[in-house]
GROMACS .gro file of C-alpha atoms in nm:
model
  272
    1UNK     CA    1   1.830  -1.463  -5.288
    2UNK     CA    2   1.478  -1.466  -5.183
    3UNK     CA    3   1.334  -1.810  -5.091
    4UNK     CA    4   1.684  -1.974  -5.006
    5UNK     CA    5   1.764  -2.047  -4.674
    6UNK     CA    6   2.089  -1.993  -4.470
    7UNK     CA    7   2.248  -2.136  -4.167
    8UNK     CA    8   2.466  -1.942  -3.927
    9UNK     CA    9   2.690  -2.141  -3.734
   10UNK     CA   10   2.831  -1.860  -3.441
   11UNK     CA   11   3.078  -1.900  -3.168
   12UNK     CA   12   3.162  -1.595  -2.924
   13UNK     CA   13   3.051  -1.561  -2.627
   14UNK     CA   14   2.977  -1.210  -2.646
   15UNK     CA   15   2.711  -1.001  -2.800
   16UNK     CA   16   2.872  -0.696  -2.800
   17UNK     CA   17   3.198  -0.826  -2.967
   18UNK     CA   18   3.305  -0.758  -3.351
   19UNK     CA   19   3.209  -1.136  -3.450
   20UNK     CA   20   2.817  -1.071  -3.287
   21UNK     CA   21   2.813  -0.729  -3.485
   22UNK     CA   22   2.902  -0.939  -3.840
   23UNK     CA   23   2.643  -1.206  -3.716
   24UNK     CA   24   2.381  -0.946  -3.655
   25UNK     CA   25   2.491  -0.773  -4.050
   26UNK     CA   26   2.426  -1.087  -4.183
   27UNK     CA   27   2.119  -1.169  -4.074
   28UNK     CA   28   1.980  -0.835  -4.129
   29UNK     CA   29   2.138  -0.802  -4.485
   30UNK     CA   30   2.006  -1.169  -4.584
   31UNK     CA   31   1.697  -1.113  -4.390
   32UNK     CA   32   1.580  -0.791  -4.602
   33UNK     CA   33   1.683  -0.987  -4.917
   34UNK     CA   34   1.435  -1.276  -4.849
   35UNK     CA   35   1.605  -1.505  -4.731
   36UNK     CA   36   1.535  -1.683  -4.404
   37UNK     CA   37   1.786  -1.733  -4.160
   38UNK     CA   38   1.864  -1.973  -3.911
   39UNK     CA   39   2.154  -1.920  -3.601
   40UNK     CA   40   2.275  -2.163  -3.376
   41UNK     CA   41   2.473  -2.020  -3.139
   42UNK     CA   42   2.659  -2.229  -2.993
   43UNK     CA   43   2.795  -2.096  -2.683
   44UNK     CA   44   2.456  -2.013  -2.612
   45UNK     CA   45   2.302  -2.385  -2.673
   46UNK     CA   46   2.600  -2.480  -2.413
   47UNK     CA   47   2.695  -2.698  -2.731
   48UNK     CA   48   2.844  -3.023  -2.629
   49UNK     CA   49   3.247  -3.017  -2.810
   50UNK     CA   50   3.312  -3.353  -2.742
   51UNK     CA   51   3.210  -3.635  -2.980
   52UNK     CA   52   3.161  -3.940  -2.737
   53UNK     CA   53   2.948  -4.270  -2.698
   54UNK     CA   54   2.647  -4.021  -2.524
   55UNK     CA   55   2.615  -3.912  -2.915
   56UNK     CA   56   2.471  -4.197  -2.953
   57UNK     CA   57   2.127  -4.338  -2.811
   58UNK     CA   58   2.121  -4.652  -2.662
   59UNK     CA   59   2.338  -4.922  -2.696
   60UNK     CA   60   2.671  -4.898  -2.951
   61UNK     CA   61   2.779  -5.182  -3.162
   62UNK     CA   62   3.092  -5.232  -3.042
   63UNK     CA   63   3.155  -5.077  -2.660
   64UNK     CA   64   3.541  -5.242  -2.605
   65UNK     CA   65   3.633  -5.076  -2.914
   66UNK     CA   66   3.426  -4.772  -2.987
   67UNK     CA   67   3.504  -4.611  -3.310
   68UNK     CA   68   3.294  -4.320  -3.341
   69UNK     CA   69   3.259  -4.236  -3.725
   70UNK     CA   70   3.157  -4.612  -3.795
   71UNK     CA   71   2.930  -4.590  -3.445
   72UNK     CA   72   2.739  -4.245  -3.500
   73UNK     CA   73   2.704  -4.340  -3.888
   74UNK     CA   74   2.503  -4.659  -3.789
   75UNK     CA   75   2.330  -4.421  -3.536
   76UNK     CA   76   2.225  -4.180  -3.799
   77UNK     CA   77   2.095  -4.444  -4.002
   78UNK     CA   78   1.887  -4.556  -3.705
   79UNK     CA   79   1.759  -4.262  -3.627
   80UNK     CA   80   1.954  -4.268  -3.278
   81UNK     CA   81   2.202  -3.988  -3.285
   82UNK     CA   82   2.132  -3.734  -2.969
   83UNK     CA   83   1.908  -3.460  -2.987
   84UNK     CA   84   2.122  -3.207  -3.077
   85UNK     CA   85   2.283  -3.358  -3.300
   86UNK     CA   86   1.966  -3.418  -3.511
   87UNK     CA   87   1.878  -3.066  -3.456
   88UNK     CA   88   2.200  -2.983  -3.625
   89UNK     CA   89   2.166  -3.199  -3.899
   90UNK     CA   90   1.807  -3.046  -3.951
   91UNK     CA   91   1.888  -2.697  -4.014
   92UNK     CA   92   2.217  -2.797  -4.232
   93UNK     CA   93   2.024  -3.022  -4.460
   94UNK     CA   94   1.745  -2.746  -4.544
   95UNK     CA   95   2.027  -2.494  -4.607
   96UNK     CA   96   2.136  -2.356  -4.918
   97UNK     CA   97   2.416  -2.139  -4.743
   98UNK     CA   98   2.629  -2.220  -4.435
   99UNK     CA   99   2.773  -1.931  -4.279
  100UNK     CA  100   3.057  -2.022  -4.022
  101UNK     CA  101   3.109  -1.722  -3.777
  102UNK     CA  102   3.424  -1.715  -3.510
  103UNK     CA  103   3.703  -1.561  -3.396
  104UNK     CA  104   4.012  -1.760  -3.512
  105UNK     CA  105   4.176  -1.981  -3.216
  106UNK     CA  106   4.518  -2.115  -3.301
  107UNK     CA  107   4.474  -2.042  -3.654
  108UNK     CA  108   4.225  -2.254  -3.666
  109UNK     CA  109   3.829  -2.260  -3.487
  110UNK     CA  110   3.754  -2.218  -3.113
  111UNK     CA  111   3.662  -2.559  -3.005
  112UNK     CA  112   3.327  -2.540  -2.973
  113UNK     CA  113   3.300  -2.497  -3.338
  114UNK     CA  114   3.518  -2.784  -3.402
  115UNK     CA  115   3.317  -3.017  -3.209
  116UNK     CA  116   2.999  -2.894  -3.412
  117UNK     CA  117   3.176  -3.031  -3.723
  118UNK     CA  118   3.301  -3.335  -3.556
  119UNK     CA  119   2.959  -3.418  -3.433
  120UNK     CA  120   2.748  -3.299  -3.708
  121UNK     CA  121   2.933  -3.413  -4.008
  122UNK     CA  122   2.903  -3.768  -3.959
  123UNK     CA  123   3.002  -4.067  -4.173
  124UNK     CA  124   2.727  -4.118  -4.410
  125UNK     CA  125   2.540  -3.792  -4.340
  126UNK     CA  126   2.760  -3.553  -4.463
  127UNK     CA  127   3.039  -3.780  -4.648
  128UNK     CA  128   3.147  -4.143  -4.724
  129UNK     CA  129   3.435  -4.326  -4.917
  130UNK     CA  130   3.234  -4.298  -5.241
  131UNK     CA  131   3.084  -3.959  -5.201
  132UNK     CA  132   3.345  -3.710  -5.077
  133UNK     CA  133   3.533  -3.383  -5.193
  134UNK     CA  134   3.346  -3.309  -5.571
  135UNK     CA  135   3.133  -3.579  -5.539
  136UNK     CA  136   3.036  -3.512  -5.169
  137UNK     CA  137   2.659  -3.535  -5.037
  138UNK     CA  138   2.647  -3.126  -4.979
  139UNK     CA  139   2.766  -3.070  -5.347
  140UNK     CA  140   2.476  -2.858  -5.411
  141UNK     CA  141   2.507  -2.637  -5.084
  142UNK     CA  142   2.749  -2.319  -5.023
  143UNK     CA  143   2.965  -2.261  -4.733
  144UNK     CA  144   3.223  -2.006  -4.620
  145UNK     CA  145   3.453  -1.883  -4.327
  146UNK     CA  146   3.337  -1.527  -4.169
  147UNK     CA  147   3.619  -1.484  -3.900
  148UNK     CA  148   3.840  -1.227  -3.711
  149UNK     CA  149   4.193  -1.240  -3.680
  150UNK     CA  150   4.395  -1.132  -3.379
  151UNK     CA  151   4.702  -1.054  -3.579
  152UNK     CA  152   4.728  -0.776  -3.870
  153UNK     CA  153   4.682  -0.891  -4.253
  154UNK     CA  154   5.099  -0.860  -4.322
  155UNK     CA  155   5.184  -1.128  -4.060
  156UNK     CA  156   4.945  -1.393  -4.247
  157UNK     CA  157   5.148  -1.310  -4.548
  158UNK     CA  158   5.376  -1.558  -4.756
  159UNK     CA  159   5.659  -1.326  -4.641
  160UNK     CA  160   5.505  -1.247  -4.253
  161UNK     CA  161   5.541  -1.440  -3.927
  162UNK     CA  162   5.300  -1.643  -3.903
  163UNK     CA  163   5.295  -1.773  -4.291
  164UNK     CA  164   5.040  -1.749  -4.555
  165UNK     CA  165   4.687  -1.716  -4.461
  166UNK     CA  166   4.586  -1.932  -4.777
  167UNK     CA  167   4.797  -2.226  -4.639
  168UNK     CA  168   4.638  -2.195  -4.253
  169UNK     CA  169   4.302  -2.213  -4.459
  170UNK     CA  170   4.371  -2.539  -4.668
  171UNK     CA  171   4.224  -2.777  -4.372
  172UNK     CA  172   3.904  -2.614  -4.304
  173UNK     CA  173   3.826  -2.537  -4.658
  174UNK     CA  174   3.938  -2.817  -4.847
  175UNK     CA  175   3.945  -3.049  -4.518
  176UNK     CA  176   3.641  -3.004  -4.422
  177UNK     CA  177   3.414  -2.811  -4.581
  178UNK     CA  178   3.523  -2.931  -4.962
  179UNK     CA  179   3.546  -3.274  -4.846
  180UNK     CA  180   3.172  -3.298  -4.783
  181UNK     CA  181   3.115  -3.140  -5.081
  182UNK     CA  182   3.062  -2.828  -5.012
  183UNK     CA  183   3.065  -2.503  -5.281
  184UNK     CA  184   3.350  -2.321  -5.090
  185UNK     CA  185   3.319  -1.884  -5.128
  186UNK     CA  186   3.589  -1.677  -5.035
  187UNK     CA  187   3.608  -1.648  -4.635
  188UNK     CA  188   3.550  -1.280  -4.522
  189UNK     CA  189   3.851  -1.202  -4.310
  190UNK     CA  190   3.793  -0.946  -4.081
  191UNK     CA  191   4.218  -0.866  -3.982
  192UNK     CA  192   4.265  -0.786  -3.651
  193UNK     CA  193   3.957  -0.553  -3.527
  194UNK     CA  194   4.072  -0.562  -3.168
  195UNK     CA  195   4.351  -0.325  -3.289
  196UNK     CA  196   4.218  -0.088  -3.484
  197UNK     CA  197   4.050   0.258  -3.491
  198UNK     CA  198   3.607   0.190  -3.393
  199UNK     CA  199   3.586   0.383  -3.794
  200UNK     CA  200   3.768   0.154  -3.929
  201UNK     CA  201   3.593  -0.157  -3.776
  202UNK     CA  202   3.261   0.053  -3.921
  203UNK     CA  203   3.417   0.051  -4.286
  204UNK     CA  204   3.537  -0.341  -4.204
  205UNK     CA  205   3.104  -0.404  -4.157
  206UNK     CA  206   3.032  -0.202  -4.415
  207UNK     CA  207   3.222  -0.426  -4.654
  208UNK     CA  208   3.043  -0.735  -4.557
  209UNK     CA  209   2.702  -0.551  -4.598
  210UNK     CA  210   2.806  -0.489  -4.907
  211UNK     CA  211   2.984  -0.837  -4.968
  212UNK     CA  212   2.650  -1.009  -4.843
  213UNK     CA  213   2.406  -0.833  -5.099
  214UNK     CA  214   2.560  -1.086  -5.397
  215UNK     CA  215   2.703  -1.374  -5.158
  216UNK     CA  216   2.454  -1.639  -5.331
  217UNK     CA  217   2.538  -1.547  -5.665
  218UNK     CA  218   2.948  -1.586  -5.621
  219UNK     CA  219   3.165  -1.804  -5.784
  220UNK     CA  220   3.304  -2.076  -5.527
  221UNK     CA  221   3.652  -2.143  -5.500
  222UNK     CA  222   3.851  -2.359  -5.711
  223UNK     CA  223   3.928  -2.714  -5.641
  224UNK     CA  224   4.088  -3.011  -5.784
  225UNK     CA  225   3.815  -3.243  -5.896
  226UNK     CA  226   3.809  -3.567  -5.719
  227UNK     CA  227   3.814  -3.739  -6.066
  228UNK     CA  228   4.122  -3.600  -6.170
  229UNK     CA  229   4.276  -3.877  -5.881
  230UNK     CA  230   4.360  -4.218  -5.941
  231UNK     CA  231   4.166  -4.390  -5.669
  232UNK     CA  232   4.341  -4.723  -5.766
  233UNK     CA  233   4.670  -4.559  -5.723
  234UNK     CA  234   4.683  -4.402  -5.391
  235UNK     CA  235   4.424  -4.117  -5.506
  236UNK     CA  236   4.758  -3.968  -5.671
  237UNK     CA  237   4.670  -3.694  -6.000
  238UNK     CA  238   4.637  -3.883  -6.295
  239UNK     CA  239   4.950  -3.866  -6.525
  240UNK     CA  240   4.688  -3.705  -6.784
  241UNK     CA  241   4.663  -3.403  -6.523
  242UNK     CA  242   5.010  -3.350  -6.430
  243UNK     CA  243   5.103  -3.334  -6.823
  244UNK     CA  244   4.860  -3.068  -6.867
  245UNK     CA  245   4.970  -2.859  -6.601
  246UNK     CA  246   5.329  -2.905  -6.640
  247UNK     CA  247   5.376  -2.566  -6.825
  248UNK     CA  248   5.168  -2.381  -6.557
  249UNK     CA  249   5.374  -2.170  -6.323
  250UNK     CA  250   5.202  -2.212  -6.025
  251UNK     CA  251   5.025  -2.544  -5.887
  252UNK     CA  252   4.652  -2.677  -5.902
  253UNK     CA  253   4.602  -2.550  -5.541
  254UNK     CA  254   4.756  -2.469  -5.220
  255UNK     CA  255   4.736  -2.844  -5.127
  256UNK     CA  256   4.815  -2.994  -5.475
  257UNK     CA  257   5.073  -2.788  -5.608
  258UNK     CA  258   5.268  -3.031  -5.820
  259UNK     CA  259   5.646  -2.976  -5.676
  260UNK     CA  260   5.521  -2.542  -5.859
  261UNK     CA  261   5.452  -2.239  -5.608
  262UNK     CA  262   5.194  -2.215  -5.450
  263UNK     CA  263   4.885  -2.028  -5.629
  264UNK     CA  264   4.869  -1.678  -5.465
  265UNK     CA  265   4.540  -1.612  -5.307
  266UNK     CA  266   4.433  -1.979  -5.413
  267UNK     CA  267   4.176  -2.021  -5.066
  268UNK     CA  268   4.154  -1.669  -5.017
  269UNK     CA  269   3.972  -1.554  -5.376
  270UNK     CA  270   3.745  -1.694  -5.659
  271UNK     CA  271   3.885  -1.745  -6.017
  272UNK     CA  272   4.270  -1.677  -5.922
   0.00000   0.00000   0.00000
């Protein structure tokens, strides 16, 4: 651990809530460990959600049709992408670990969060067509989802109300995070803290101390590898992979699952 450097990205707005207190673990855990760590807090920087033309210094290419992937990407190459943008960019591309801390919104991340990946991970910086998923630019860089739930651990269940966590997970993990190429760990769920006992929120923190002592040295999770696609064919699995599998009981992942169940625990745990 000591030497490597790690990024927190943090939305709450408050400092004395659950997701400041697993902030605050981490950096002190990683901190002690050698590493140095980095926080951009987001509510705090007022962080801009939106991803507009003001990303972009100066004049855009095309201002009657702006697209902003192809726009910002010939920004970044000029060197004209806003401040904070670049700022961003900075701190992710001298990180070995990207920590991603929230409460969950919607099942998914509060907005502000969402419009620090829509603005940061910009075409060309942090994928393309030829370098995505497996192959993507971060491919030698670890990420992971630290978050807190407002419902209990059985309603995110296959069987519970609001369906299986590993399914509401497939988009950020594999959407995002794996598509840039990103080493994906197991997210540290922290289920429902707002309703529980204050001891058992102390045992939740305890478990991520304990959890962040070996985070660097954790197997990622598993994903489909972006050559096992048929780009010439609609980036379908190549027959080759589908005959392999076809004895398997459950599919490659929660996303790719070959007509099979879905693999229990397949975005929620390494080496399932």
């Amino acid at each position: 651990m000591a030497g490597k450097k790690v990024l927190i990205v943090y939305a709450h707005q408050s400092p004395g809530s659950f997701n400041a207190a697993a902030k605050d673990a981490a950096v002190e855990v990683l901190t002690s460990q050698g590493c140095t760590v980095e926080v951009s807090d987001l509510y705090a920087l007022k962080f801009k959600a939106t991803a507009t033309a003001e990303d972009i210094v100066g004049e855009v290419k095309n201002a009657d049709h702006f697209r902003y992937a192809e726009e910002t990407k010939l920004a970044w190459e000029a060197g004209k992408l806003s401040a904070d943008i670049t700022e961003e960019q900075r701190k992710l591309k001298e990180a070995d670990l990207i920590i991603f801390q929230f409460p969950m919104y919607w099942f998914t991340v509060p907005a502000i969060m969402k419009g620090w990946m829509d603005r940061v991970l910009t075409l060309g910086f942090a994928y393309s067509h030829e370098k995505r998923y497996s192959q993507g630019p971060f491919r030698e860089k670890k990420a992971m989802l630290s978050f807190t739930t407002g419902s209990h651990e059985s309603m995110f269940s296959a069987n519970g109300v609001n369906g299986d966590m590993n399914v509401t997970l497939w988009p950020l993990q594999n959407g995002i995070l794996h598509y840039c190429g990103f080493q994906v760990l197991a997210p540290q769920i922290f289920w429902a803290p707002s309703h529980i006992p204050i001891e058992a929120r102390g045992t939740m923190l305890e478990g991520w101390r304990t959890r962040l002592q070996g985070l660097m040295g954790e197997e990622p999770l598993s994903f489909t590898p972006l050559d096992c696609f048929d780009g010439e064919k609609g980036f379908q699995l190549k027959p080759e992979v589908c005959e392999k599998h076809a004895t398997k009981e459950f599919g490659l992942t929660v996303g790719t699952h070959l007509g099979k169940p879905l693999p229990p625990n397949n975005q929620m745990k390494a080496g399932v």
